[in-house]
Amino acid sequence: MDLRKVFEHTTYAVNRRLLAYTITIIVMSIITSLMLLFPGYGTPIDVWISGQLTIVSIIFKILIALQISRIAREITSGEIQLYLAHTLTRSEYVLSMLLASWFTPTLILVSSYIVTFTIAAPNLVISGELLKPLIHLVPDLLFIASITLFFASRGREGIATTIGAALPILLPLSLSIAFSGYMNTSHPVYTQIFYVFTIVLGLMTPYTYNLLYVNYQNISYPLQGNLSKLANPTLNTLASLALSIAIITLTFVLFKKKDL
Amino acid sequence: MTMVEFREVSKKFGKVEALKNISFTIPEKTVTAFLGPNGAGKTTSMKLVMGFLKPTKGVVFVWGEEPWRSEGVRSRIGYLPERPVYPMDIAVENFLNHLAKLKRLSKIDVNRVIRLVGLENLADRKIGTLSRGYIQRVGIAQSLLGDPELLILDEPTANLDPSARREIIELLKTLHKELKVSMIISSHIIPELQEIANYAVIINSGIALEYGYLNDLWRKYEIEAIFIIKTVDVEAAARILIDKSYVHYVKKVSNSLEVSIDPEHYKSFENLLTELSGLIKSYTFKTASLGDLYEKVVKSGSQESV
């Protein structure tokens, strides 16, 4: 794989596509920075702040999904043939599109975290405490990117767009319901069902899983569910990361054989 | 040396069999007319050469390599796709610059192809604002980046008006003359390839009916070439022309001459007419012998299948 070509095509794709979303990205980065100022200056992350940050992450996920789903249009229209005809390999093409559509927005979001915290609480940045949400946020964005990439690379723009736009909203919502159901139900069958859903959905949105886990950890009144039976957020995030990498690998393998 | 070889190649899309066990070869340094009606399998064949498709059965070789496995083969090929699939929101120059960067080419190379296809004054315009003829020029420009050894042009004149079509054919003729590049050109408008091709592959319904050098095919299918010549002295010109061994007949038609020749001597006859420029005012090629050839091949192909 020629990384220089990957870089060239990534830059080209970012310039062409992502610049159209510049205003959205700037606004979202400002909101992120403002929300992060509170914990940066010592205020604990409450529901309101985490809600705002979740909304920003959802918007970023939708943005990423919409960008990636456009690969399908390049495949069906035949535009991809132009790039492949100029020596870009199939793997280089997919990687550059992933970098342009997932890595660049993620880098911008991560930068807003780092810059804000560096200004507000450099000592907490050094200790790594305030950057913990990023450990869960980046794999969360990657999962949406990988699943959208899979369908987009099959040339299924409709499915890729629908899934890519729906999952960022549905996953946190469903996980909240499942998590809450697990923690507040005593019926063994329902508990089992909610448990399975929590585990499965947790893999798909590790950022939300972490938020819910931490929130339930801090609840002082007695709950029906046993939090310790659920996966630790870091373990869940690692599993989610592994799942995303598996999906991306499968995408690369299948795309190598795809008729264009 | 063989440049492209199809060895018992079949390609299926679901239940539709686009190519049915076809075999043919294309030698180097040829301009190949890839002939067949719409849906014959021309685009599928070209995509197989580019490695965009994998054969369902059989093997495609390009310079001895399988293009769908060895993606490096594409670096030696320039490709013009059938549909104008160019990003419409980008300026011509920026688009070509990006493709050039992928091939490690400089801006000088980009400017050269822009000049070559006559887009100097439109280089800063967005592709979407250009007419179809000029968009096709953008396509040809991108296919020429990096001085490819082989140009694959899929319906280069499709959806163009007659004057734009004429311009593109003239451009291809110039390119062939100046760059000496091998070409595979598909078209269902047969006469326009007459002027440029010296080799042909004729396919119909996914079957290769015939392939070979045009001189050989003309002879095999007994196709004759007819010129209409306007001259200042009909009698004198007729006397000179009839003496040539490859001239079948010379007929006076009003103030012109109708001359039938052995198509194998097409070039030497043209050279003769150029030598006789004091006597010959102008000449046109009347018979679209490639069209005649195509019809004869298709006819014999259908008779064989009956």
Short mmCIF file of C-alpha atoms in Angstrom, two decimals, chain B residues 60-259:
data_model
loop_
_atom_site.label_atom_id
_atom_site.label_comp_id
_atom_site.label_asym_id
_atom_site.label_seq_id
_atom_site.Cartn_x
_atom_site.Cartn_y
_atom_site.Cartn_z
CA VAL B 60 -7.95 -12.07 -19.22
CA PHE B 61 -4.30 -11.19 -19.78
CA VAL B 62 -2.93 -7.70 -20.32
CA TRP B 63 0.77 -7.80 -21.11
CA GLY B 64 0.77 -11.28 -19.63
CA GLU B 65 -0.76 -10.26 -16.30
CA GLU B 66 -4.27 -10.68 -14.95
CA PRO B 67 -5.49 -7.13 -14.38
CA TRP B 68 -7.97 -7.93 -11.62
CA ARG B 69 -5.14 -9.50 -9.63
CA SER B 70 -2.24 -7.21 -10.62
CA GLU B 71 -3.54 -3.70 -10.13
CA GLY B 72 -0.16 -2.35 -11.28
CA VAL B 73 -1.08 -3.08 -14.92
CA ARG B 74 -3.42 -0.09 -14.81
CA SER B 75 -0.49 2.31 -14.52
CA ARG B 76 0.29 1.58 -18.19
CA ILE B 77 -3.28 2.16 -19.37
CA GLY B 78 -5.31 5.31 -19.94
CA TYR B 79 -9.04 4.79 -19.55
CA LEU B 80 -12.01 6.78 -20.74
CA PRO B 81 -15.21 5.39 -19.20
CA GLU B 82 -18.41 5.16 -21.16
CA ARG B 83 -20.42 7.53 -18.97
CA PRO B 84 -19.19 11.00 -18.00
CA VAL B 85 -18.51 10.16 -14.36
CA TYR B 86 -16.33 13.14 -13.56
CA PRO B 87 -16.89 15.15 -10.38
CA MET B 88 -18.84 18.15 -11.62
CA ASP B 89 -18.02 20.43 -8.70
CA ILE B 90 -14.29 20.66 -9.38
CA ALA B 91 -12.31 22.82 -11.78
CA VAL B 92 -10.81 20.91 -14.71
CA GLU B 93 -7.26 21.76 -13.66
CA ASN B 94 -7.75 20.74 -10.02
CA PHE B 95 -9.28 17.43 -11.03
CA LEU B 96 -6.45 16.64 -13.42
CA ASN B 97 -3.88 17.79 -10.87
CA HIS B 98 -5.24 15.32 -8.34
CA LEU B 99 -5.12 12.41 -10.79
CA ALA B 100 -1.62 13.47 -11.80
CA LYS B 101 -0.49 13.46 -8.17
CA LEU B 102 -1.71 9.88 -7.80
CA LYS B 103 0.57 8.96 -10.70
CA ARG B 104 3.42 11.10 -9.36
CA LEU B 105 3.19 13.45 -12.29
CA SER B 106 3.88 17.16 -12.25
CA LYS B 107 1.78 20.17 -13.20
CA ILE B 108 3.80 20.36 -16.39
CA ASP B 109 2.30 17.00 -17.44
CA VAL B 110 -1.17 18.31 -16.63
CA ASN B 111 -0.65 21.46 -18.66
CA ARG B 112 0.63 19.39 -21.55
CA VAL B 113 -2.49 17.20 -21.75
CA ILE B 114 -4.69 20.25 -21.27
CA ARG B 115 -3.02 21.84 -24.30
CA LEU B 116 -3.13 18.57 -26.23
CA VAL B 117 -6.93 18.30 -25.95
CA GLY B 118 -7.53 22.02 -26.41
CA LEU B 119 -8.78 22.91 -22.94
CA GLU B 120 -6.31 25.74 -22.20
CA ASN B 121 -8.99 28.39 -21.92
CA LEU B 122 -11.33 26.26 -19.83
CA ALA B 123 -8.89 24.80 -17.32
CA ASP B 124 -10.18 26.92 -14.43
CA ARG B 125 -13.84 26.20 -15.18
CA LYS B 126 -15.79 23.67 -13.12
CA ILE B 127 -16.37 20.46 -15.05
CA GLY B 128 -20.12 20.76 -14.53
CA THR B 129 -20.24 24.02 -16.48
CA LEU B 130 -18.72 22.52 -19.64
CA SER B 131 -20.58 21.22 -22.69
CA ARG B 132 -20.67 17.48 -23.34
CA GLY B 133 -18.00 17.73 -25.99
CA TYR B 134 -15.63 19.50 -23.63
CA ILE B 135 -16.42 17.12 -20.76
CA GLN B 136 -15.40 14.35 -23.13
CA ARG B 137 -12.16 16.23 -23.73
CA VAL B 138 -11.60 16.29 -19.97
CA GLY B 139 -12.08 12.53 -20.07
CA ILE B 140 -9.55 12.13 -22.85
CA ALA B 141 -7.14 14.48 -21.05
CA GLN B 142 -7.27 12.39 -17.87
CA SER B 143 -6.79 9.20 -19.87
CA LEU B 144 -3.62 10.67 -21.43
CA LEU B 145 -1.96 11.56 -18.13
CA GLY B 146 1.33 9.73 -17.71
CA ASP B 147 1.75 8.84 -21.39
CA PRO B 148 -0.03 5.47 -21.25
CA GLU B 149 1.04 2.70 -23.59
CA LEU B 150 -2.58 1.76 -24.19
CA LEU B 151 -5.67 3.94 -24.34
CA ILE B 152 -9.02 2.29 -23.68
CA LEU B 153 -11.81 4.51 -24.89
CA ASP B 154 -15.32 3.30 -24.21
CA GLU B 155 -17.75 4.98 -26.60
CA PRO B 156 -15.74 8.22 -26.80
CA THR B 157 -18.32 9.88 -29.02
CA ALA B 158 -21.49 8.68 -27.32
CA ASN B 159 -24.14 11.35 -26.66
CA LEU B 160 -22.25 13.97 -28.63
CA ASP B 161 -23.64 16.07 -31.45
CA PRO B 162 -22.14 15.44 -34.92
CA SER B 163 -19.68 18.34 -34.78
CA ALA B 164 -18.40 17.38 -31.32
CA ARG B 165 -18.13 13.79 -32.53
CA ARG B 166 -16.08 14.92 -35.49
CA GLU B 167 -13.80 16.94 -33.20
CA ILE B 168 -13.18 13.98 -30.90
CA ILE B 169 -12.36 11.67 -33.80
CA GLU B 170 -9.96 14.26 -35.22
CA LEU B 171 -8.39 14.59 -31.78
CA LEU B 172 -7.91 10.81 -31.53
CA LYS B 173 -6.37 10.73 -34.99
CA THR B 174 -3.93 13.44 -33.97
CA LEU B 175 -3.10 11.65 -30.73
CA HIS B 176 -2.42 8.41 -32.54
CA LYS B 177 -0.26 10.18 -35.09
CA GLU B 178 1.72 12.20 -32.53
CA LEU B 179 1.94 9.87 -29.55
CA LYS B 180 1.92 6.50 -31.38
CA VAL B 181 -0.19 5.11 -28.55
CA SER B 182 -2.11 1.84 -28.92
CA MET B 183 -5.85 2.26 -28.60
CA ILE B 184 -8.91 0.12 -28.05
CA ILE B 185 -11.95 2.14 -29.02
CA SER B 186 -15.46 0.83 -28.64
CA SER B 187 -18.31 2.31 -30.57
CA HIS B 188 -21.59 1.29 -32.01
CA ILE B 189 -21.19 4.07 -34.59
CA ILE B 190 -19.00 2.10 -36.93
CA PRO B 191 -18.05 4.51 -39.76
CA GLU B 192 -16.35 6.93 -37.38
CA LEU B 193 -13.78 4.29 -36.44
CA GLN B 194 -13.05 3.67 -40.12
CA GLU B 195 -10.55 6.49 -40.25
CA ILE B 196 -8.47 5.46 -37.30
CA ALA B 197 -8.60 1.69 -36.70
CA ASN B 198 -6.31 -0.95 -38.20
CA TYR B 199 -7.55 -3.88 -36.11
CA ALA B 200 -11.05 -4.97 -35.12
CA VAL B 201 -12.82 -7.15 -32.62
CA ILE B 202 -16.44 -7.72 -33.46
CA ILE B 203 -18.73 -8.99 -30.73
CA ASN B 204 -22.43 -9.56 -30.59
CA SER B 205 -24.56 -10.83 -27.70
CA GLY B 206 -21.46 -11.63 -25.67
CA ILE B 207 -19.83 -13.71 -28.41
CA ALA B 208 -16.66 -12.73 -30.29
CA LEU B 209 -17.63 -13.15 -33.93
CA GLU B 210 -14.34 -12.12 -35.50
CA TYR B 211 -11.06 -10.36 -34.75
CA GLY B 212 -7.95 -9.49 -36.67
CA TYR B 213 -6.17 -6.84 -38.73
CA LEU B 214 -8.60 -4.94 -40.93
CA ASN B 215 -6.54 -5.64 -44.04
CA ASP B 216 -6.91 -9.36 -43.42
CA LEU B 217 -10.59 -9.09 -42.56
CA TRP B 218 -11.37 -6.97 -45.61
CA ARG B 219 -9.73 -9.59 -47.78
CA LYS B 220 -11.38 -12.48 -45.96
CA TYR B 221 -14.84 -10.97 -46.29
CA GLU B 222 -14.16 -9.48 -49.75
CA ILE B 223 -14.94 -5.91 -48.82
CA GLU B 224 -13.96 -3.29 -51.36
CA ALA B 225 -12.98 0.32 -50.77
CA ILE B 226 -14.45 3.04 -52.96
CA PHE B 227 -13.13 6.59 -53.33
CA ILE B 228 -14.91 9.55 -54.93
CA ILE B 229 -12.30 11.81 -56.50
CA LYS B 230 -12.77 15.33 -57.83
CA THR B 231 -10.14 16.19 -60.41
CA VAL B 232 -9.20 19.01 -62.77
CA ASP B 233 -8.81 16.51 -65.62
CA VAL B 234 -11.04 13.44 -65.33
CA GLU B 235 -9.55 11.61 -68.32
CA ALA B 236 -5.90 12.08 -67.30
CA ALA B 237 -6.56 11.06 -63.71
CA ALA B 238 -8.50 7.98 -64.82
CA ARG B 239 -5.61 6.90 -67.07
CA ILE B 240 -3.11 7.08 -64.23
CA LEU B 241 -5.33 5.35 -61.67
CA ILE B 242 -6.49 2.44 -63.82
CA ASP B 243 -2.86 1.44 -64.35
CA LYS B 244 -2.50 0.49 -60.70
CA SER B 245 -2.75 -3.24 -60.09
CA TYR B 246 -4.83 -2.88 -56.94
CA VAL B 247 -7.49 -0.71 -58.63
CA HIS B 248 -10.58 -2.79 -59.44
CA TYR B 249 -12.35 -0.21 -61.62
CA VAL B 250 -12.51 3.50 -62.38
CA LYS B 251 -15.94 4.91 -63.18
CA LYS B 252 -16.80 8.43 -64.34
CA VAL B 253 -19.67 9.90 -62.31
CA SER B 254 -20.60 13.40 -63.58
CA ASN B 255 -17.39 15.42 -63.03
CA SER B 256 -15.86 12.98 -60.57
CA LEU B 257 -14.29 9.56 -60.58
CA GLU B 258 -15.50 6.59 -58.59
CA VAL B 259 -12.53 4.31 -57.92
#
